[in-house]
PDB file of C-alpha atoms in Angstrom:
ATOM      1  CA  MET J   1      -0.004  -0.388  38.533  1.00  0.00           C
ATOM      2  CA  GLU J   2       1.320   2.582  37.002  1.00  0.00           C
ATOM      3  CA  TYR J   3      -0.132   6.196  36.945  1.00  0.00           C
ATOM      4  CA  THR J   4       0.982   9.839  35.130  1.00  0.00           C
ATOM      5  CA  THR J   5       0.064  13.226  35.855  1.00  0.00           C
ATOM      6  CA  ILE J   6      -2.280  15.207  33.098  1.00  0.00           C
ATOM      7  CA  THR J   7      -3.974  18.929  33.399  1.00  0.00           C
ATOM      8  CA  HIS J   8      -6.717  19.444  32.049  1.00  0.00           C
ATOM      9  CA  ASP J   9      -8.516  22.589  31.903  1.00  0.00           C
ATOM     10  CA  ILE J  10     -12.477  22.446  33.242  1.00  0.00           C
ATOM     11  CA  GLU J  11     -14.045  23.034  29.844  1.00  0.00           C
ATOM     12  CA  THR J  12     -11.902  20.249  28.360  1.00  0.00           C
ATOM     13  CA  ILE J  13     -12.902  18.105  31.374  1.00  0.00           C
ATOM     14  CA  LYS J  14     -16.509  19.155  30.678  1.00  0.00           C
ATOM     15  CA  ASN J  15     -16.229  18.043  26.790  1.00  0.00           C
ATOM     16  CA  ARG J  16     -14.497  14.590  27.518  1.00  0.00           C
ATOM     17  CA  ILE J  17     -17.316  13.998  30.152  1.00  0.00           C
ATOM     18  CA  LYS J  18     -20.195  14.866  27.818  1.00  0.00           C
ATOM     19  CA  ARG J  19     -18.776  12.762  24.412  1.00  0.00           C
ATOM     20  CA  GLY J  20     -18.310  10.061  27.002  1.00  0.00           C
ATOM     21  CA  THR J  21     -14.819   9.564  27.368  1.00  0.00           C
ATOM     22  CA  ILE J  22     -14.781  10.211  30.798  1.00  0.00           C
ATOM     23  CA  LYS J  23     -17.419   8.032  33.167  1.00  0.00           C
ATOM     24  CA  MET J  24     -19.001   9.712  36.332  1.00  0.00           C
ATOM     25  CA  ASP J  25     -20.915   6.391  37.030  1.00  0.00           C
ATOM     26  CA  SER J  26     -18.559   3.849  38.208  1.00  0.00           C
ATOM     27  CA  ASP J  27     -20.245   1.500  40.167  1.00  0.00           C
ATOM     28  CA  PHE J  28     -17.801   1.985  43.121  1.00  0.00           C
ATOM     29  CA  GLN J  29     -18.791   5.600  43.556  1.00  0.00           C
ATOM     30  CA  ARG J  30     -21.123   6.495  45.550  1.00  0.00           C
ATOM     31  CA  GLY J  31     -23.134   9.495  43.957  1.00  0.00           C
ATOM     32  CA  GLU J  32     -23.180  12.845  44.601  1.00  0.00           C
ATOM     33  CA  VAL J  33     -23.378  13.968  47.895  1.00  0.00           C
ATOM     34  CA  TRP J  34     -21.971  17.439  48.532  1.00  0.00           C
ATOM     35  CA  ASN J  35     -24.754  20.349  50.069  1.00  0.00           C
ATOM     36  CA  LEU J  36     -24.529  22.829  48.614  1.00  0.00           C
ATOM     37  CA  PRO J  37     -22.838  25.164  50.341  1.00  0.00           C
ATOM     38  CA  LYS J  38     -19.499  22.958  49.596  1.00  0.00           C
ATOM     39  CA  LYS J  39     -20.118  22.681  45.705  1.00  0.00           C
ATOM     40  CA  GLN J  40     -20.463  26.607  46.036  1.00  0.00           C
ATOM     41  CA  LYS J  41     -17.396  27.269  48.142  1.00  0.00           C
ATOM     42  CA  LEU J  42     -15.727  25.167  45.508  1.00  0.00           C
ATOM     43  CA  ILE J  43     -16.632  27.647  42.857  1.00  0.00           C
ATOM     44  CA  ASP J  44     -15.365  30.262  45.379  1.00  0.00           C
ATOM     45  CA  THR J  45     -12.140  28.428  45.353  1.00  0.00           C
ATOM     46  CA  ILE J  46     -11.756  28.936  41.579  1.00  0.00           C
ATOM     47  CA  LEU J  47     -13.103  32.261  40.997  1.00  0.00           C
ATOM     48  CA  ARG J  48     -10.239  33.103  43.368  1.00  0.00           C
ATOM     49  CA  GLY J  49      -6.967  31.367  41.796  1.00  0.00           C
ATOM     50  CA  TRP J  50      -7.251  29.045  44.147  1.00  0.00           C
ATOM     51  CA  PRO J  51      -5.313  25.264  43.889  1.00  0.00           C
ATOM     52  CA  ILE J  52      -8.228  22.457  43.059  1.00  0.00           C
ATOM     53  CA  PRO J  53      -7.271  19.166  44.422  1.00  0.00           C
ATOM     54  CA  PRO J  54      -6.044  16.714  41.727  1.00  0.00           C
ATOM     55  CA  VAL J  55      -8.500  13.724  40.592  1.00  0.00           C
ATOM     56  CA  GLN J  56      -7.930  10.353  40.006  1.00  0.00           C
ATOM     57  CA  ILE J  57      -8.949   8.607  37.328  1.00  0.00           C
ATOM     58  CA  VAL J  58      -8.463   4.596  36.240  1.00  0.00           C
ATOM     59  CA  LYS J  59      -7.480   4.277  32.741  1.00  0.00           C
ATOM     60  CA  LEU J  60      -9.652   0.101  31.657  1.00  0.00           C
ATOM     61  CA  LYS J  61      -8.896  -1.254  28.458  1.00  0.00           C
ATOM     62  CA  ASP J  62     -11.521   0.260  27.053  1.00  0.00           C
ATOM     63  CA  SER J  63     -13.236   3.705  29.343  1.00  0.00           C
ATOM     64  CA  GLU J  64     -11.587   5.799  32.013  1.00  0.00           C
ATOM     65  CA  GLU J  65     -13.816   6.274  35.164  1.00  0.00           C
ATOM     66  CA  ILE J  66     -13.267   8.747  38.280  1.00  0.00           C
ATOM     67  CA  LEU J  67     -12.143   7.097  41.126  1.00  0.00           C
ATOM     68  CA  ASP J  68     -11.338   9.761  43.357  1.00  0.00           C
ATOM     69  CA  GLY J  69     -12.793  13.441  42.845  1.00  0.00           C
ATOM     70  CA  LEU J  70     -16.687  12.245  41.873  1.00  0.00           C
ATOM     71  CA  GLN J  71     -18.007  15.433  43.825  1.00  0.00           C
ATOM     72  CA  ARG J  72     -15.629  17.905  42.772  1.00  0.00           C
ATOM     73  CA  ILE J  73     -15.809  17.734  38.745  1.00  0.00           C
ATOM     74  CA  SER J  74     -20.039  16.370  39.431  1.00  0.00           C
ATOM     75  CA  SER J  75     -20.633  19.776  41.128  1.00  0.00           C
ATOM     76  CA  ILE J  76     -18.253  21.909  38.581  1.00  0.00           C
ATOM     77  CA  ILE J  77     -20.558  20.644  35.968  1.00  0.00           C
ATOM     78  CA  GLU J  78     -23.306  21.232  37.428  1.00  0.00           C
ATOM     79  CA  PHE J  79     -22.680  24.820  37.884  1.00  0.00           C
ATOM     80  CA  LEU J  80     -21.464  25.099  34.721  1.00  0.00           C
ATOM     81  CA  ASN J  81     -24.922  23.534  33.165  1.00  0.00           C
ATOM     82  CA  GLY J  82     -26.326  26.755  35.689  1.00  0.00           C
ATOM     83  CA  GLY J  83     -27.243  24.178  38.835  1.00  0.00           C
ATOM     84  CA  TYR J  84     -26.912  26.675  41.032  1.00  0.00           C
ATOM     85  CA  THR J  85     -25.334  30.412  41.707  1.00  0.00           C
ATOM     86  CA  ILE J  86     -22.102  31.511  43.025  1.00  0.00           C
ATOM     87  CA  ASP J  87     -22.339  32.344  47.022  1.00  0.00           C
ATOM     88  CA  GLY J  88     -20.446  36.190  46.714  1.00  0.00           C
ATOM     89  CA  GLY J  89     -20.495  36.745  50.271  1.00  0.00           C
ATOM     90  CA  ILE J  90     -17.913  33.381  51.658  1.00  0.00           C
ATOM     91  CA  GLN J  91     -15.323  34.008  53.531  1.00  0.00           C
ATOM     92  CA  PRO J  92     -13.023  36.156  53.470  1.00  0.00           C
ATOM     93  CA  ARG J  93     -14.913  38.493  51.449  1.00  0.00           C
ATOM     94  CA  ASP J  94     -14.040  39.607  47.915  1.00  0.00           C
ATOM     95  CA  SER J  95     -15.712  42.255  46.577  1.00  0.00           C
ATOM     96  CA  GLU J  96     -15.047  41.220  43.232  1.00  0.00           C
ATOM     97  CA  LEU J  97     -16.982  37.780  44.139  1.00  0.00           C
ATOM     98  CA  GLU J  98     -19.610  39.769  45.659  1.00  0.00           C
ATOM     99  CA  VAL J  99     -20.835  41.243  42.293  1.00  0.00           C
ATOM    100  CA  LEU J 100     -20.807  37.876  41.138  1.00  0.00           C
ATOM    101  CA  ASP J 101     -23.785  36.470  44.406  1.00  0.00           C
ATOM    102  CA  GLY J 102     -26.819  34.904  42.888  1.00  0.00           C
ATOM    103  CA  LEU J 103     -25.159  34.300  39.426  1.00  0.00           C
ATOM    104  CA  THR J 104     -25.465  31.426  37.225  1.00  0.00           C
ATOM    105  CA  PHE J 105     -22.997  30.270  35.296  1.00  0.00           C
ATOM    106  CA  LEU J 106     -25.757  30.567  32.136  1.00  0.00           C
ATOM    107  CA  GLU J 107     -25.584  34.320  33.403  1.00  0.00           C
ATOM    108  CA  ILE J 108     -22.106  34.978  33.572  1.00  0.00           C
ATOM    109  CA  LYS J 109     -22.404  33.103  30.410  1.00  0.00           C
ATOM    110  CA  GLN J 110     -24.984  35.824  29.222  1.00  0.00           C
ATOM    111  CA  ARG J 111     -23.366  38.585  30.933  1.00  0.00           C
ATOM    112  CA  ALA J 112     -19.851  38.228  28.782  1.00  0.00           C
ATOM    113  CA  GLU J 113     -21.351  38.588  25.411  1.00  0.00           C
ATOM    114  CA  ASN J 114     -21.123  42.327  25.921  1.00  0.00           C
ATOM    115  CA  ASP J 115     -19.246  43.225  29.139  1.00  0.00           C
ATOM    116  CA  GLU J 116     -15.654  42.688  29.475  1.00  0.00           C
ATOM    117  CA  TYR J 117     -15.483  41.876  33.400  1.00  0.00           C
ATOM    118  CA  PHE J 118     -17.661  38.817  33.053  1.00  0.00           C
ATOM    119  CA  LYS J 119     -16.201  37.734  29.688  1.00  0.00           C
ATOM    120  CA  GLN J 120     -13.033  37.702  32.022  1.00  0.00           C
ATOM    121  CA  ILE J 121     -14.975  35.562  34.649  1.00  0.00           C
ATOM    122  CA  TYR J 122     -16.500  33.370  31.769  1.00  0.00           C
ATOM    123  CA  ASN J 123     -13.085  32.227  30.757  1.00  0.00           C
ATOM    124  CA  LYS J 124     -11.315  32.109  33.867  1.00  0.00           C
ATOM    125  CA  ILE J 125     -13.831  29.404  35.375  1.00  0.00           C
ATOM    126  CA  LEU J 126     -13.125  27.816  32.152  1.00  0.00           C
ATOM    127  CA  THR J 127      -9.756  27.573  31.740  1.00  0.00           C
ATOM    128  CA  THR J 128      -8.848  26.897  34.849  1.00  0.00           C
ATOM    129  CA  SER J 129      -6.303  23.787  35.708  1.00  0.00           C
ATOM    130  CA  ILE J 130      -7.028  20.383  37.218  1.00  0.00           C
ATOM    131  CA  SER J 131      -4.686  18.157  37.267  1.00  0.00           C
ATOM    132  CA  ALA J 132      -5.436  14.358  37.272  1.00  0.00           C
ATOM    133  CA  TYR J 133      -3.371  11.614  37.767  1.00  0.00           C
ATOM    134  CA  TYR J 134      -3.744   8.331  35.774  1.00  0.00           C
ATOM    135  CA  ILE J 135      -3.700   4.581  37.100  1.00  0.00           C
ATOM    136  CA  LYS J 136      -2.941   2.300  33.916  1.00  0.00           C
ATOM    137  CA  ASP J 137      -4.004  -1.209  34.439  1.00  0.00           C
ATOM    138  CA  PRO J 138      -4.883  -1.584  38.014  1.00  0.00           C
ATOM    139  CA  THR J 139      -6.164  -4.770  39.281  1.00  0.00           C
ATOM    140  CA  SER J 140     -10.286  -4.392  40.835  1.00  0.00           C
ATOM    141  CA  GLU J 141      -8.171  -5.289  44.224  1.00  0.00           C
ATOM    142  CA  GLU J 142      -5.893  -1.734  43.493  1.00  0.00           C
ATOM    143  CA  ILE J 143      -9.214   0.350  42.285  1.00  0.00           C
ATOM    144  CA  ALA J 144     -11.291  -0.745  45.918  1.00  0.00           C
ATOM    145  CA  GLU J 145      -8.054  -0.519  47.656  1.00  0.00           C
ATOM    146  CA  LEU J 146      -7.364   3.597  46.735  1.00  0.00           C
ATOM    147  CA  PHE J 147     -11.166   4.274  46.527  1.00  0.00           C
ATOM    148  CA  TYR J 148     -11.211   3.511  50.202  1.00  0.00           C
ATOM    149  CA  ARG J 149      -7.909   5.432  51.029  1.00  0.00           C
ATOM    150  CA  PHE J 150      -9.082   8.542  49.625  1.00  0.00           C
ATOM    151  CA  ASN J 151     -12.352   8.248  50.822  1.00  0.00           C
ATOM    152  CA  SER J 152     -11.482   7.129  54.802  1.00  0.00           C
ATOM    153  CA  PRO J 153     -12.014  10.115  56.832  1.00  0.00           C
ATOM    154  CA  MET J 154      -9.270  11.081  58.532  1.00  0.00           C
ATOM    155  CA  GLN J 155     -10.260  11.117  62.916  1.00  0.00           C
ATOM    156  CA  LEU J 156      -7.858  13.852  64.610  1.00  0.00           C
ATOM    157  CA  ASN J 157      -7.216  13.650  68.197  1.00  0.00           C
ATOM    158  CA  PRO J 158      -8.625  16.178  70.373  1.00  0.00           C
ATOM    159  CA  VAL J 159      -4.885  18.084  70.990  1.00  0.00           C
ATOM    160  CA  GLU J 160      -4.663  18.471  66.738  1.00  0.00           C
ATOM    161  CA  LYS J 161      -8.852  19.692  66.896  1.00  0.00           C
ATOM    162  CA  ARG J 162      -7.928  22.607  68.997  1.00  0.00           C
ATOM    163  CA  THR J 163      -4.979  23.386  67.255  1.00  0.00           C
ATOM    164  CA  THR J 164      -6.070  23.408  63.650  1.00  0.00           C
ATOM    165  CA  ALA J 165      -9.399  26.058  65.712  1.00  0.00           C
ATOM    166  CA  PHE J 166      -7.142  28.141  66.488  1.00  0.00           C
ATOM    167  CA  PHE J 167      -5.157  28.256  63.472  1.00  0.00           C
ATOM    168  CA  PHE J 168      -8.091  28.842  61.802  1.00  0.00           C
ATOM    169  CA  ALA J 169      -9.621  31.113  64.166  1.00  0.00           C
ATOM    170  CA  VAL J 170      -6.686  33.550  63.611  1.00  0.00           C
ATOM    171  CA  VAL J 171      -5.902  33.339  60.029  1.00  0.00           C
ATOM    172  CA  ARG J 172      -9.340  34.780  59.742  1.00  0.00           C
ATOM    173  CA  GLN J 173      -8.495  37.236  61.999  1.00  0.00           C
ATOM    174  CA  VAL J 174      -5.582  38.338  60.579  1.00  0.00           C
ATOM    175  CA  ILE J 175      -6.285  37.671  56.815  1.00  0.00           C
ATOM    176  CA  PRO J 176      -8.671  41.352  56.918  1.00  0.00           C
ATOM    177  CA  TYR J 177      -6.033  43.022  57.217  1.00  0.00           C
ATOM    178  CA  LEU J 178      -3.469  41.771  54.880  1.00  0.00           C
TER     179      LEU J 178
END
């Protein structure tokens, strides 16, 4: 099994899915499972310019199918289609994002026609890059094993849980002062 890494912007990914170049309905996928707050945090991450984890795409003879990252890509596509609004109150607070609270992408697009700020936000969303690992000609066993590995939750032991909780509590207290 070989793979290559390619970076696409969100607009390109949306267009490739719309044209059917990238398929989102593979037999091995579990469907959409993210709740609204998790989807909104992903959009918040994009708006802040923070990195998005890469997706894994299986390149078969006659198709390309998402192996890992379906929840991220589905959430982004749903947002671009006006499926839910931005939560401008996600921590850490950001006054620029608070202005976008309650807006859908379609409302941002409409406001972008007459407002430079909204045009910048609109373009920022569409030009955000997402890396994709294109896995070439894997066997069905390799696909199953990769999917299992990507989607098996990692269990933290009690010490790791306490350390993580402490670390994030400290960071949340310090960030407002930076």
